[in-house]
Amino acid sequence: MNTVRTGAEENTGAQKVALVTGAGSGIGRAVAVELLAAGWSVALAGRRVETLEETAALAPAGAGTALPVRADVSRPEDVAALFAAVRDRFGRLDLLFNNAGTFGPGGVPVEELPYEAWRHVVDTNLNGAFLCAQAAYRQMKEQEPQGGRIINNGSISAHTPRPHSVAYTATKHALTGLTKSLSLDGRPYGIAVGQIDIGNAATDMTAGMQTGALQANGQTAPEPVMDVADVARTVRHMAELPLEANVQFATVMATAMPYVGRG
């Protein structure tokens, strides 16, 4: 097992610095490991330090520096402390991958969805994304050289909902508006903002899809998934573009999943 790099090394300034939220599992973990393997210094944010350390340990020998930081992105004080830790350790921020999110209770009809469940999804997926983007925007505007990149993790649900997904779908539609507004407002400061919409990447969240997922016609049917590493490579491509170029929206999905023609 590789040694977890938790901030002992000095940053030479040559490495790019990224912050990945929700880095303890799934897409966040895959993207963090991909960036570390490419030599980035990566702050790993999540609610459980032990899973963040597991992510760091997956990076190959000779990878960039990993900095695990416990943070709940729905809490403004946690977000402030997270970005202070990144600034204190690395001095700057080149990339925020705004990934942390939750689907909420699955299979619950809208009329039965508790308000507390709705609020939890909104606080995590939308408010958390805003808080992190705002903090990143402030730092990228102030740092020298100025600028950086924010990539928001949208979803196929930012375009087309699944049955019984009102909270998740509403937040992902809102995230598209957040992406567009940030992209426009960031132009004068060299802050490029884009969004990746992902469909059926193989993670713990999608584990049940291969055995059966509820379809728009009320039937349950298995759905294909894709390797989460393909998502990570796409995020890395977006991240490593010069700031003069931007992937505004990218859709990466399992080729045969029921999205085109859904419903």
Coordinates of C-alpha atoms in Angstrom, one line a residue:
M1 CA 0.0 0.0 0.0
N2 CA 1.3 3.5 -0.9
T3 CA 2.1 6.0 1.8
V4 CA -0.7 8.5 2.3
R5 CA 0.7 12.0 1.6
T6 CA -1.0 14.3 4.0
G7 CA 0.9 17.5 3.6
A8 CA 4.5 16.9 4.7
E9 CA 6.1 17.8 1.4
E10 CA 6.7 21.4 0.3
N11 CA 4.8 22.6 -2.7
T12 CA 7.3 23.7 -5.4
G13 CA 4.7 25.8 -7.2
A14 CA 5.1 23.6 -10.3
Q15 CA 2.2 21.3 -9.5
K16 CA -1.4 22.3 -10.2
V17 CA -3.6 22.2 -7.1
A18 CA -7.1 20.7 -7.1
L19 CA -9.9 20.3 -4.6
V20 CA -12.2 17.4 -5.0
T21 CA -15.4 17.2 -2.8
G22 CA -17.0 13.9 -2.1
A23 CA -13.5 12.4 -2.6
G24 CA -14.1 9.4 -0.3
S25 CA -15.9 7.2 -2.8
G26 CA -17.3 6.8 -6.2
I27 CA -16.7 9.4 -8.9
G28 CA -14.9 11.8 -6.5
R29 CA -12.5 9.0 -5.5
A30 CA -11.8 8.1 -9.1
V31 CA -11.2 11.7 -10.2
A32 CA -8.9 12.4 -7.2
V33 CA -6.8 9.3 -8.0
E34 CA -6.6 10.2 -11.7
L35 CA -5.4 13.8 -10.8
L36 CA -2.9 12.5 -8.2
A37 CA -1.5 10.0 -10.7
A38 CA -1.1 12.9 -13.2
G39 CA 1.0 14.8 -10.7
W40 CA -1.6 17.2 -9.3
S41 CA -1.7 18.2 -5.6
V42 CA -5.2 17.3 -4.5
A43 CA -7.2 18.3 -1.4
L44 CA -9.6 15.5 -0.7
A45 CA -12.8 16.7 1.0
G46 CA -15.5 14.6 2.6
R47 CA -17.3 13.8 5.8
R48 CA -15.1 10.8 6.9
V49 CA -11.3 11.2 7.1
E50 CA -10.8 7.5 7.0
T51 CA -12.3 7.1 3.5
L52 CA -10.3 10.1 2.3
E53 CA -7.1 8.5 3.5
E54 CA -8.1 5.3 1.6
T55 CA -8.5 7.4 -1.5
A56 CA -5.0 8.9 -1.0
A57 CA -3.5 5.5 -0.6
L58 CA -4.9 4.4 -4.0
A59 CA -2.6 6.8 -5.8
P60 CA 0.4 5.3 -7.4
A61 CA 4.0 5.8 -6.2
G62 CA 5.4 9.1 -7.3
A63 CA 1.9 10.7 -7.5
G64 CA 1.1 14.3 -6.3
T65 CA 0.5 15.3 -2.8
A66 CA -2.9 14.4 -1.2
L67 CA -4.4 16.5 1.6
P68 CA -7.4 14.8 3.3
V69 CA -9.8 17.4 5.0
R70 CA -12.9 16.5 6.8
A71 CA -15.8 18.8 5.6
D72 CA -19.5 18.7 5.2
V73 CA -20.1 21.0 2.2
S74 CA -23.6 21.9 3.4
R75 CA -22.1 23.7 6.4
P76 CA -20.7 27.2 5.7
E77 CA -18.2 26.9 8.5
D78 CA -16.9 23.6 7.2
V79 CA -16.4 25.1 3.7
A80 CA -14.6 28.1 5.1
A81 CA -12.2 25.9 7.0
L82 CA -11.7 23.6 4.0
F83 CA -10.6 26.4 1.7
A84 CA -8.4 27.9 4.4
A85 CA -6.7 24.5 4.8
V86 CA -6.1 24.4 1.0
R87 CA -4.8 27.9 0.9
D88 CA -2.5 27.4 3.9
R89 CA -1.1 24.2 2.6
F90 CA -0.7 24.9 -1.2
G91 CA -1.0 28.7 -1.5
R92 CA -3.4 28.6 -4.4
L93 CA -6.2 26.6 -6.1
D94 CA -6.3 25.8 -9.8
L95 CA -9.3 23.4 -9.9
L96 CA -12.4 22.8 -7.9
F97 CA -14.3 19.6 -8.8
N98 CA -17.7 20.2 -7.2
N99 CA -18.7 16.6 -6.9
A100 CA -20.2 16.0 -3.4
G101 CA -23.9 15.0 -3.7
T102 CA -26.6 12.6 -2.6
F103 CA -29.6 11.1 -4.4
G104 CA -31.7 11.1 -1.2
P105 CA -34.3 8.4 -0.4
G106 CA -34.9 6.3 -3.5
G107 CA -38.2 5.3 -4.9
V108 CA -40.3 7.7 -2.8
P109 CA -43.2 9.4 -4.6
V110 CA -43.3 13.2 -4.4
E111 CA -46.4 13.2 -2.2
E112 CA -44.6 11.1 0.4
L113 CA -41.2 12.7 0.4
P114 CA -40.4 14.2 3.8
Y115 CA -39.4 17.8 3.8
E116 CA -36.3 16.9 5.8
A117 CA -35.2 14.5 3.0
W118 CA -35.8 17.3 0.4
R119 CA -33.9 19.8 2.5
H120 CA -30.9 17.4 2.9
V121 CA -30.6 16.8 -0.8
V122 CA -30.9 20.6 -1.6
D123 CA -28.4 21.5 1.2
T124 CA -25.8 19.0 -0.1
N125 CA -26.3 19.1 -3.9
L126 CA -27.1 22.8 -4.5
N127 CA -26.2 24.8 -1.4
G128 CA -23.0 22.8 -0.9
A129 CA -22.0 23.3 -4.6
F130 CA -22.7 27.1 -4.3
L131 CA -20.7 27.4 -1.1
C132 CA -17.7 25.7 -2.5
A133 CA -17.9 27.5 -5.8
Q134 CA -18.2 30.9 -4.0
A135 CA -15.1 30.1 -1.9
A136 CA -13.2 28.9 -4.9
Y137 CA -14.2 32.0 -6.9
R138 CA -13.0 34.3 -4.2
Q139 CA -9.6 32.5 -4.0
M140 CA -9.1 32.3 -7.7
K141 CA -10.0 36.0 -8.1
E142 CA -7.5 37.1 -5.5
Q143 CA -4.5 34.7 -6.2
E144 CA -1.5 35.4 -8.4
P145 CA -1.6 34.4 -11.1
Q146 CA -5.3 35.0 -11.2
G147 CA -7.8 32.5 -12.4
G148 CA -8.6 28.8 -12.2
R149 CA -11.3 26.3 -13.2
I150 CA -14.5 25.0 -11.6
I151 CA -16.1 21.8 -12.8
N152 CA -19.5 21.0 -11.5
N153 CA -20.8 17.4 -11.4
G154 CA -24.2 17.5 -12.9
S155 CA -26.1 14.4 -14.0
I156 CA -28.2 13.0 -16.8
S157 CA -30.9 14.1 -14.4
A158 CA -29.9 17.7 -15.2
H159 CA -31.7 17.0 -18.5
T160 CA -34.2 14.2 -17.9
P161 CA -35.5 12.9 -14.6
R162 CA -35.9 9.3 -13.4
P163 CA -39.2 8.4 -11.7
H164 CA -39.4 9.4 -8.0
S165 CA -36.3 11.7 -8.1
V166 CA -37.8 15.1 -7.6
A167 CA -35.3 16.4 -5.1
Y168 CA -32.2 15.1 -6.9
T169 CA -33.5 16.2 -10.3
A170 CA -34.5 19.7 -9.1
T171 CA -31.0 20.2 -7.7
K172 CA -29.3 19.0 -10.8
H173 CA -31.3 21.3 -13.0
A174 CA -30.4 24.1 -10.6
L175 CA -26.8 23.2 -10.9
T176 CA -26.9 23.9 -14.6
G177 CA -28.0 27.4 -13.8
L178 CA -25.2 27.8 -11.3
T179 CA -22.7 26.6 -13.9
K180 CA -23.9 29.1 -16.5
S181 CA -23.9 32.0 -14.0
L182 CA -20.5 31.2 -12.6
S183 CA -19.1 30.8 -16.1
L184 CA -20.4 34.3 -17.1
D185 CA -19.3 36.0 -14.0
G186 CA -15.9 34.4 -14.0
R187 CA -14.8 35.7 -17.4
P188 CA -13.1 38.9 -16.3
Y189 CA -11.0 37.0 -13.8
G190 CA -9.8 34.0 -15.9
I191 CA -12.2 31.6 -14.0
A192 CA -13.4 29.0 -16.4
V193 CA -16.5 27.0 -15.3
G194 CA -18.0 23.9 -16.9
Q195 CA -20.2 20.9 -16.0
I196 CA -20.0 17.2 -16.6
D197 CA -23.2 15.3 -16.8
I198 CA -22.7 11.6 -16.0
G199 CA -25.0 8.7 -16.7
N200 CA -24.6 5.2 -15.1
A201 CA -21.0 5.3 -13.9
A202 CA -20.3 2.1 -12.0
T203 CA -20.2 3.2 -8.3
D204 CA -21.9 2.2 -5.1
M205 CA -24.7 4.7 -5.9
T206 CA -25.5 2.8 -9.1
A207 CA -24.9 -0.7 -7.9
G208 CA -28.5 -1.8 -8.3
M209 CA -28.9 -0.6 -11.9
Q210 CA -27.5 -3.8 -13.4
T211 CA -30.2 -5.9 -11.5
G212 CA -33.1 -3.5 -12.1
A213 CA -34.0 0.2 -12.2
L214 CA -37.5 1.7 -12.3
Q215 CA -38.3 3.0 -15.8
A216 CA -40.7 5.7 -16.9
N217 CA -43.3 3.1 -18.0
G218 CA -43.5 1.7 -14.4
Q219 CA -41.5 -1.4 -15.3
T220 CA -38.2 -2.4 -13.7
A221 CA -35.3 -3.2 -16.1
P222 CA -31.6 -3.7 -15.8
E223 CA -29.4 -0.9 -17.2
P224 CA -25.8 -0.9 -18.5
V225 CA -23.1 0.9 -16.6
M226 CA -19.6 2.2 -17.6
D227 CA -16.3 2.2 -15.8
V228 CA -16.0 5.2 -13.5
A229 CA -12.4 5.6 -14.8
D230 CA -13.8 6.8 -18.1
V231 CA -15.4 9.7 -16.2
A232 CA -12.2 10.5 -14.3
R233 CA -10.3 10.7 -17.6
T234 CA -12.9 13.1 -19.0
V235 CA -12.7 15.4 -15.9
R236 CA -8.9 15.4 -16.2
H237 CA -9.1 16.4 -19.9
M238 CA -11.4 19.3 -18.9
A239 CA -9.1 20.2 -16.0
E240 CA -5.9 20.3 -18.1
L241 CA -7.1 22.6 -20.8
P242 CA -5.6 26.1 -20.8
L243 CA -7.9 28.6 -19.2
E244 CA -8.5 30.2 -22.7
A245 CA -10.5 27.0 -23.6
N246 CA -13.4 25.5 -21.7
V247 CA -15.7 22.5 -22.0
Q248 CA -18.9 24.2 -21.0
F249 CA -21.0 21.0 -20.8
A250 CA -19.9 17.4 -21.4
T251 CA -22.2 14.3 -21.2
V252 CA -20.5 11.0 -20.5
M253 CA -22.7 8.0 -20.2
A254 CA -23.0 4.2 -20.6
T255 CA -23.5 3.9 -24.4
A256 CA -26.7 1.8 -24.2
M257 CA -28.4 3.3 -21.1
P258 CA -32.0 4.5 -21.6
Y259 CA -31.3 8.2 -21.8
V260 CA -31.8 9.1 -25.5
G261 CA -35.4 8.2 -25.9
R262 CA -36.1 7.9 -22.2
G263 CA -39.8 8.0 -21.4

